[in-house]
Amino acid sequence: MNNYLLKVSEALGINNKNINTETLLVDLEEWDSMGKISLIIFLDKNYNIQITADHIYKFVTVGDIVKLISSLGE
Amino acid sequence: MKISIALPDTILTNHDLELGFNDPRWTAEKIYSKTGIESRHIACKETVSDLAVQASQNLINEHSLDIKCIDFVLLCTQSPDYSLPTTACLIQHRLGLSNNIGALDFNLGCSGFVYGLSLAQGLLLAGACSNILLIMAETYSKYINFNDKSTRTIFGDGASALHLTRKSVNNIGKFVFGTDGSGFNHLIVPSGGGAIPHSSETRIESSDEAGNIRSLENLYMNGPEIFSFTIRTVPELIFSTLDRNSLTIDDVDLFVFHQANAFLLENLRLKIGIPKEKFYVNLKFCGNTVSASIPIALYHAIKAGKIKSNYTVLIAGFGVGYSWGATIVHFSDI
């Protein structure tokens, strides 16, 4: 799981020490429109999936992003 | 291809924005690092027809154009002087052009320049006219709320004017077009048209979750969705355009995309695999000028010697609508 938290941190440009799967995205300063755009790019670059913003807006916790990344495999 | 531009007098810097926003998360440096934009020109007193006339007069002066030869005016704008009449008619009058000419506006945003070239090519090759004045002029700032950081940091106002003849449009390649109106509400001024007429309610301002304030009369941009749309759409647009023109990336001397924001452009460049030296970015001092952004970039690229005689340039516009389009322009003489 740590590995996935690292990936989320990398995607959003934050320090992984500050987050866990329960962290509410709304509490993260990095989860602004540029943060959401950074996640779109991260997923495109690393997994070649083009996710819609509507999909991203449904995420509530860091765990929701972890779930998506873990479902995409390595 | 003869191009001139006009930018409004007022310059809005990132420092001005920082002072206005008064939000520690929005420093001048951060705005630059997120957008690649340092300043933008804002039409405080100018209208679209003012900028269009200025760009046309610059075209007359810089290229010794005999304005009397113009027999068709095409204006692309989404911020016309009036809902009606057609702003191109005002431009005909203000430039003192003949009454025996055609003039029309067409409403497109970031893809507008590519569509304008195609419309001009069609009119010229059909023999409908001989000398077209193709103008892109936009003043999105008039729609933008003072407290909307998502749009105020990105957009600038500006105009371009081109003189096109049958000979010059022979240097334009094959076009690729795309449209997806399902994305209409992601970049929109919701009220003021037939769907939601202006009323006391449309003037009510509210704050979104990021603290941006706007009313239904203001420009709204769903940044993440627009970003997602471009990375879903633009690479395929570029490969289709290369394919339709029997070219490869190696055959193109310069790629000039709609100047949306530097972060988006860099990601598109990497995804498509365009070498950095072949990719022109021109945002720093004028921001995203919507339909005028490609011709303003071409103008600056020519001035900077980045486009030379006999260069093959791929231009691509994409955004509001959603609407997108691309083509090849061969610069036979500068």
CSV table of N, CA and C in Angstrom, one decimal, chain A:
chain,number,residue,atom,x,y,z
A,1,MET,N,0.8,-1.2,0.0
A,1,MET,CA,0.0,0.0,0.0
A,1,MET,C,0.9,1.3,0.0
A,2,ASN,N,2.0,1.2,0.7
A,2,ASN,CA,2.9,2.3,0.7
A,2,ASN,C,3.3,2.8,-0.6
A,3,ASN,N,3.6,1.8,-1.5
A,3,ASN,CA,4.0,2.0,-2.8
A,3,ASN,C,2.9,2.9,-3.6
A,4,TYR,N,1.7,2.6,-3.3
A,4,TYR,CA,0.6,3.3,-4.0
A,4,TYR,C,0.5,4.7,-3.4
A,5,LEU,N,0.7,4.8,-2.1
A,5,LEU,CA,0.6,6.2,-1.5
A,5,LEU,C,1.7,7.0,-2.1
A,6,LEU,N,2.9,6.4,-2.4
A,6,LEU,CA,4.0,7.1,-3.0
A,6,LEU,C,3.6,7.6,-4.4
A,7,LYS,N,2.9,6.8,-5.1
A,7,LYS,CA,2.5,7.1,-6.4
A,7,LYS,C,1.5,8.3,-6.4
A,8,VAL,N,0.6,8.3,-5.4
A,8,VAL,CA,-0.4,9.4,-5.3
A,8,VAL,C,0.4,10.6,-4.9
A,9,SER,N,1.3,10.5,-4.0
A,9,SER,CA,2.1,11.7,-3.7
A,9,SER,C,2.9,12.3,-4.9
A,10,GLU,N,3.4,11.4,-5.7
A,10,GLU,CA,4.1,11.8,-6.9
A,10,GLU,C,3.2,12.5,-7.8
A,11,ALA,N,2.0,11.9,-8.0
A,11,ALA,CA,1.0,12.5,-8.9
A,11,ALA,C,0.6,13.9,-8.5
A,12,LEU,N,0.4,14.1,-7.2
A,12,LEU,CA,-0.1,15.3,-6.7
A,12,LEU,C,1.0,16.3,-6.3
A,13,GLY,N,2.2,15.8,-6.3
A,13,GLY,CA,3.3,16.6,-5.8
A,13,GLY,C,3.3,16.9,-4.4
A,14,ILE,N,3.0,15.9,-3.5
A,14,ILE,CA,3.0,16.1,-2.1
A,14,ILE,C,3.9,15.1,-1.4
A,15,ASN,N,4.2,15.4,-0.1
A,15,ASN,CA,5.0,14.5,0.7
A,15,ASN,C,4.2,13.3,1.3
A,16,ASN,N,4.6,12.1,1.0
A,16,ASN,CA,3.7,11.0,1.4
A,16,ASN,C,3.5,10.8,2.9
A,17,LYS,N,4.4,11.4,3.7
A,17,LYS,CA,4.2,11.3,5.1
A,17,LYS,C,2.9,12.0,5.6
A,18,ASN,N,2.5,12.9,4.8
A,18,ASN,CA,1.3,13.6,5.2
A,18,ASN,C,0.0,13.0,4.9
A,19,ILE,N,0.0,11.9,4.1
A,19,ILE,CA,-1.2,11.3,3.7
A,19,ILE,C,-1.4,9.8,4.0
A,20,ASN,N,-2.6,9.4,4.2
A,20,ASN,CA,-2.9,7.9,4.3
A,20,ASN,C,-4.2,7.7,3.5
A,21,THR,N,-4.6,6.5,3.4
A,21,THR,CA,-5.8,6.2,2.6
A,21,THR,C,-7.1,6.9,3.1
A,22,GLU,N,-7.1,7.3,4.4
A,22,GLU,CA,-8.3,7.9,4.9
A,22,GLU,C,-8.2,9.5,4.7
A,23,THR,N,-7.1,10.0,4.3
A,23,THR,CA,-7.0,11.4,4.1
A,23,THR,C,-8.1,12.0,3.2
A,24,LEU,N,-8.8,13.0,3.6
A,24,LEU,CA,-9.8,13.6,2.8
A,24,LEU,C,-9.1,14.5,1.8
A,25,LEU,N,-9.4,14.3,0.5
A,25,LEU,CA,-8.7,15.1,-0.5
A,25,LEU,C,-9.0,16.6,-0.4
A,26,VAL,N,-10.2,16.9,0.1
A,26,VAL,CA,-10.6,18.3,0.3
A,26,VAL,C,-9.7,19.0,1.3
A,27,ASP,N,-9.0,18.2,2.2
A,27,ASP,CA,-8.1,18.8,3.2
A,27,ASP,C,-6.7,19.1,2.6
A,28,LEU,N,-6.5,18.6,1.4
A,28,LEU,CA,-5.1,18.7,0.8
A,28,LEU,C,-5.1,20.0,0.0
A,29,GLU,N,-4.1,20.9,0.3
A,29,GLU,CA,-3.9,22.1,-0.5
A,29,GLU,C,-3.6,21.7,-1.9
A,30,GLU,N,-2.9,20.6,-2.2
A,30,GLU,CA,-2.5,20.2,-3.5
A,30,GLU,C,-3.7,19.8,-4.4
A,31,TRP,N,-4.8,19.5,-3.8
A,31,TRP,CA,-6.0,19.0,-4.5
A,31,TRP,C,-6.8,20.1,-5.1
A,32,ASP,N,-6.1,21.0,-5.8
A,32,ASP,CA,-6.8,22.1,-6.4
A,32,ASP,C,-7.0,21.7,-7.9
A,33,SER,N,-7.4,22.7,-8.8
A,33,SER,CA,-7.6,22.3,-10.2
A,33,SER,C,-6.3,21.8,-10.8
A,34,MET,N,-5.1,22.4,-10.4
A,34,MET,CA,-3.9,21.9,-11.0
A,34,MET,C,-3.5,20.5,-10.4
A,35,GLY,N,-3.9,20.2,-9.2
A,35,GLY,CA,-3.7,18.9,-8.6
A,35,GLY,C,-4.4,17.9,-9.4
A,36,LYS,N,-5.7,18.2,-9.7
A,36,LYS,CA,-6.5,17.3,-10.5
A,36,LYS,C,-5.9,17.1,-11.9
A,37,ILE,N,-5.5,18.2,-12.5
A,37,ILE,CA,-4.8,18.1,-13.8
A,37,ILE,C,-3.6,17.2,-13.7
A,38,SER,N,-2.8,17.4,-12.6
A,38,SER,CA,-1.6,16.6,-12.5
A,38,SER,C,-1.9,15.1,-12.4
A,39,LEU,N,-3.0,14.8,-11.7
A,39,LEU,CA,-3.4,13.4,-11.7
A,39,LEU,C,-3.8,12.9,-13.1
A,40,ILE,N,-4.5,13.7,-13.8
A,40,ILE,CA,-4.9,13.3,-15.2
A,40,ILE,C,-3.6,13.0,-16.0
A,41,ILE,N,-2.6,13.8,-15.9
A,41,ILE,CA,-1.4,13.6,-16.6
A,41,ILE,C,-0.6,12.4,-16.1
A,42,PHE,N,-0.6,12.2,-14.8
A,42,PHE,CA,0.1,11.1,-14.2
A,42,PHE,C,-0.5,9.8,-14.8
A,43,LEU,N,-1.8,9.7,-14.8
A,43,LEU,CA,-2.4,8.5,-15.3
A,43,LEU,C,-2.2,8.3,-16.8
A,44,ASP,N,-2.2,9.4,-17.5
A,44,ASP,CA,-2.0,9.3,-19.0
A,44,ASP,C,-0.5,8.8,-19.2
A,45,LYS,N,0.4,9.4,-18.5
A,45,LYS,CA,1.8,9.1,-18.8
A,45,LYS,C,2.2,7.7,-18.3
A,46,ASN,N,1.7,7.3,-17.2
A,46,ASN,CA,2.2,6.1,-16.6
A,46,ASN,C,1.3,4.9,-16.9
A,47,TYR,N,0.1,5.1,-17.2
A,47,TYR,CA,-0.8,4.0,-17.4
A,47,TYR,C,-1.5,4.1,-18.8
A,48,ASN,N,-1.3,5.1,-19.5
A,48,ASN,CA,-1.9,5.4,-20.8
A,48,ASN,C,-3.4,5.3,-20.7
A,49,ILE,N,-4.0,5.8,-19.6
A,49,ILE,CA,-5.5,5.9,-19.6
A,49,ILE,C,-5.8,7.4,-19.5
A,50,GLN,N,-6.9,7.7,-20.3
A,50,GLN,CA,-7.3,9.1,-20.3
A,50,GLN,C,-8.6,9.2,-19.5
A,51,ILE,N,-8.5,9.7,-18.3
A,51,ILE,CA,-9.6,9.7,-17.4
A,51,ILE,C,-10.3,11.1,-17.5
A,52,THR,N,-11.7,11.0,-17.3
A,52,THR,CA,-12.4,12.3,-17.4
A,52,THR,C,-12.4,13.0,-16.1
A,53,ALA,N,-12.5,14.3,-16.1
A,53,ALA,CA,-12.5,15.1,-14.9
A,53,ALA,C,-13.7,14.7,-14.0
A,54,ASP,N,-14.9,14.3,-14.6
A,54,ASP,CA,-16.0,13.9,-13.9
A,54,ASP,C,-15.7,12.7,-13.0
A,55,HIS,N,-14.9,11.8,-13.5
A,55,HIS,CA,-14.5,10.7,-12.7
A,55,HIS,C,-13.7,11.1,-11.5
A,56,ILE,N,-12.8,12.1,-11.7
A,56,ILE,CA,-11.9,12.5,-10.7
A,56,ILE,C,-12.7,13.3,-9.6
A,57,TYR,N,-13.7,14.0,-10.0
A,57,TYR,CA,-14.5,14.8,-9.0
A,57,TYR,C,-15.2,13.9,-8.0
A,58,LYS,N,-15.4,12.6,-8.4
A,58,LYS,CA,-16.1,11.7,-7.5
A,58,LYS,C,-15.1,11.2,-6.3
A,59,PHE,N,-13.8,11.4,-6.5
A,59,PHE,CA,-12.9,10.9,-5.5
A,59,PHE,C,-13.1,11.7,-4.2
A,60,VAL,N,-13.2,11.0,-3.0
A,60,VAL,CA,-13.3,11.7,-1.8
A,60,VAL,C,-12.1,11.6,-0.9
A,61,THR,N,-11.5,10.4,-0.9
A,61,THR,CA,-10.3,10.2,-0.1
A,61,THR,C,-9.1,9.8,-0.9
A,62,VAL,N,-7.9,9.9,-0.4
A,62,VAL,CA,-6.7,9.4,-1.1
A,62,VAL,C,-6.9,8.0,-1.4
A,63,GLY,N,-7.6,7.2,-0.6
A,63,GLY,CA,-7.8,5.8,-0.8
A,63,GLY,C,-8.6,5.6,-2.2
A,64,ASP,N,-9.4,6.5,-2.6
A,64,ASP,CA,-10.1,6.3,-3.8
A,64,ASP,C,-9.1,6.4,-5.0
A,65,ILE,N,-8.1,7.2,-4.9
A,65,ILE,CA,-7.1,7.3,-6.0
A,65,ILE,C,-6.2,6.0,-5.9
A,66,VAL,N,-5.9,5.6,-4.7
A,66,VAL,CA,-5.1,4.4,-4.5
A,66,VAL,C,-5.8,3.2,-5.2
A,67,LYS,N,-7.1,3.1,-4.9
A,67,LYS,CA,-8.0,2.0,-5.5
A,67,LYS,C,-7.9,2.0,-7.0
A,68,LEU,N,-8.0,3.2,-7.6
A,68,LEU,CA,-7.9,3.3,-9.1
A,68,LEU,C,-6.5,2.9,-9.6
A,69,ILE,N,-5.5,3.4,-8.9
A,69,ILE,CA,-4.1,3.1,-9.4
A,69,ILE,C,-3.8,1.6,-9.2
A,70,SER,N,-4.2,1.0,-8.1
A,70,SER,CA,-3.9,-0.4,-7.8
A,70,SER,C,-4.7,-1.3,-8.8
A,71,SER,N,-5.9,-0.8,-9.3
A,71,SER,CA,-6.6,-1.6,-10.3
A,71,SER,C,-6.0,-1.6,-11.7
A,72,LEU,N,-5.1,-0.7,-11.9
A,72,LEU,CA,-4.4,-0.5,-13.2
A,72,LEU,C,-3.2,-1.4,-13.3
A,73,GLY,N,-2.7,-2.0,-12.2
A,73,GLY,CA,-1.6,-2.9,-12.1
A,73,GLY,C,-0.3,-2.1,-12.2
A,74,GLU,N,0.8,-2.8,-12.3
A,74,GLU,CA,2.1,-2.1,-12.3
A,74,GLU,C,2.5,-1.6,-13.7
